[in-house]
XYZ file of C-alpha atoms in Angstrom:
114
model
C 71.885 106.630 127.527
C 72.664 110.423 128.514
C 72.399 113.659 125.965
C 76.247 113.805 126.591
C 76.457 109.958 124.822
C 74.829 111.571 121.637
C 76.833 113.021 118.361
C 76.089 116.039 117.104
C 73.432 114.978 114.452
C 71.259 113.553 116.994
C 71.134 116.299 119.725
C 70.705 118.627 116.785
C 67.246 116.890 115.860
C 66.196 116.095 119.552
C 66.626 119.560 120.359
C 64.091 120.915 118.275
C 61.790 118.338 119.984
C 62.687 120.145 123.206
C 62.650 123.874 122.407
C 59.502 124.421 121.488
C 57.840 121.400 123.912
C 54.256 122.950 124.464
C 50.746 121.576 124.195
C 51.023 119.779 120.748
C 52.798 116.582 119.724
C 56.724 117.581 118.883
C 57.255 116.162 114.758
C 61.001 116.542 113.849
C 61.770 114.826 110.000
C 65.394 114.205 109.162
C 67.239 112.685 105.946
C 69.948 110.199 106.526
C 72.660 111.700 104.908
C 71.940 115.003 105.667
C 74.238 117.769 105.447
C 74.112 121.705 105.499
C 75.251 124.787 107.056
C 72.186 126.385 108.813
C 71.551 129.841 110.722
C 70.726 128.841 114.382
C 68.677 131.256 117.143
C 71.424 133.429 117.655
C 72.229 134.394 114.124
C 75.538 132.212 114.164
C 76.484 129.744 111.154
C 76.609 126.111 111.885
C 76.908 123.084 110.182
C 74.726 119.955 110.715
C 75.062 116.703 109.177
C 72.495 113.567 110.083
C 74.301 109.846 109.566
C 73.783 106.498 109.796
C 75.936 106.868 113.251
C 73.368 109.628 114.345
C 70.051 107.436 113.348
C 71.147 104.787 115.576
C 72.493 106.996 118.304
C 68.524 108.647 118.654
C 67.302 105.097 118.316
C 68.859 104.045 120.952
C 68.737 107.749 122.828
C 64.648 107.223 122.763
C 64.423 103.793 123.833
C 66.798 104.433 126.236
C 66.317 108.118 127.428
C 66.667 108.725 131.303
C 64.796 111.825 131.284
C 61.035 110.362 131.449
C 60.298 111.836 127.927
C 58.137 109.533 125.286
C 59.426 109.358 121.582
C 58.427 107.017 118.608
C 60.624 107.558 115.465
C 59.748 105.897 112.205
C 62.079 105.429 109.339
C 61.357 104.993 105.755
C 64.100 104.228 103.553
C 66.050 107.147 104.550
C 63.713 109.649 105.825
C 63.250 109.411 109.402
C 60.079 110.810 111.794
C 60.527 111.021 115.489
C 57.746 112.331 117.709
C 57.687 113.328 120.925
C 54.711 111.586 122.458
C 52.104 113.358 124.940
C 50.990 110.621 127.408
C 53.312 108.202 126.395
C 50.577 107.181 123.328
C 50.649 108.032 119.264
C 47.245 110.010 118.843
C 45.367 108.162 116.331
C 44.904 111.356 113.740
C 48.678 112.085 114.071
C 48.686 113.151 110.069
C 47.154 116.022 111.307
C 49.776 117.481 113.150
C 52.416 119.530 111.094
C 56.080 118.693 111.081
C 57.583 121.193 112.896
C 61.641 120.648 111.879
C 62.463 119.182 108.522
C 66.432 118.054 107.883
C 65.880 116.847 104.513
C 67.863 118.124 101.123
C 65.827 120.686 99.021
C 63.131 120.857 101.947
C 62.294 124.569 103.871
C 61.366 124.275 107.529
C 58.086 124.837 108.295
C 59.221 127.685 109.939
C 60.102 129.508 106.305
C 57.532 128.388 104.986
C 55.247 130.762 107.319
């Protein structure tokens, strides 16, 4: 599966896995069912909504992925965790790490937050 297969939900979540790809372990939590109109980098208005049809388009986008990239996403009712893996392994104190993106309703990024 290629980034141009995914909808719009999904790359929006899998790209905040990608932008800030550095030295620690990538944590982006979504909400199935989520829906809002967000400022992105540039300042400019844009809505982003995360379905059913999105979940199962990054599940299969990170099992499938053609770009060598690790990801493990786990899903609890309907909040979702994927993580981009470092070495292809879950650390084992992977509480630790902060979620970077959060796409849930009622939740601030942890970038507000700061």
């Amino acid at each position: 599966m290629e980034w141009s297969d995914l909808t719009e939900g999904a790359k929006a979540v899998l790209e905040q896995t990608r932008n800030i790809k550095n030295d620690h372990i990538q944590i982006v939590e979504f909400e199935v069912g989520f829906s809002e109109e967000i400022e992105d980098e540039d300042g400019d208005r844009v809505s982003v909504s995360i379905q059913e049809e999105d979940y199962e388009n990054l599940k299969r986008y990170t099992q499938e992925n053609e770009y060598g990239e690790k990801y493990h996403m786990a899903r609890n009712k309907h909040i979702v965790k994927i993580i981009l893996l470092e070495n292809g392994k879950i650390p084992d104190n992977l509480s630790e790490f902060p979620v970077f993106r959060q796409y849930k309703k009622d939740a601030q990024t942890t970038e507000e937050q700061e």
